[in-house]
Amino acid sequence: MTVVDRSLINLVLKECHDSPFSGHLSEDRTREKVKTCIWWPMWQKDVAEYCKTCDRCQKENKSTGKRLGNMIKIQSSRPWEIVHMDWVTGLPPGGDRSYNSCLVIVDRFSKTPIFLPWMIQPWIQLF
């Protein structure tokens, strides 16, 4: 067990709670993570305070009541009634026109995809 200097506590809490590997864990899970590797006096109180004052957690956690709502499942009753579209960009140029991206269209009903090669430069100039 490592004992940490008081000046490093915020750095430790940030790593155990905020880092991409932690993903803004709950207070209990952050406490579990801290207690496996490090100790300092009053560490449980510090973990609780840090989690309660985390700006991102206050905005996004269910307990704050600030979530936007539940996702609604949209049903499609026939092919091509609802489609999903997205771009795949950053591709190496290819084909007779040096396409560098692809527009992907997927039918919600049948899950049938359509892939349209595209040159992204002319598309960007439209905006």
XYZ file of C-alpha atoms in Angstrom, residues 74-79 81-82 108-109:
10
model
C -38.403 4.000 -33.969
C -40.093 1.186 -35.877
C -40.112 0.998 -39.635
C -43.039 -0.784 -41.311
C -41.609 -1.050 -44.829
C -38.260 -0.932 -46.644
C -39.178 4.261 -44.992
C -36.400 5.175 -42.545
C -33.767 0.561 -41.028
C -36.273 -2.149 -41.994
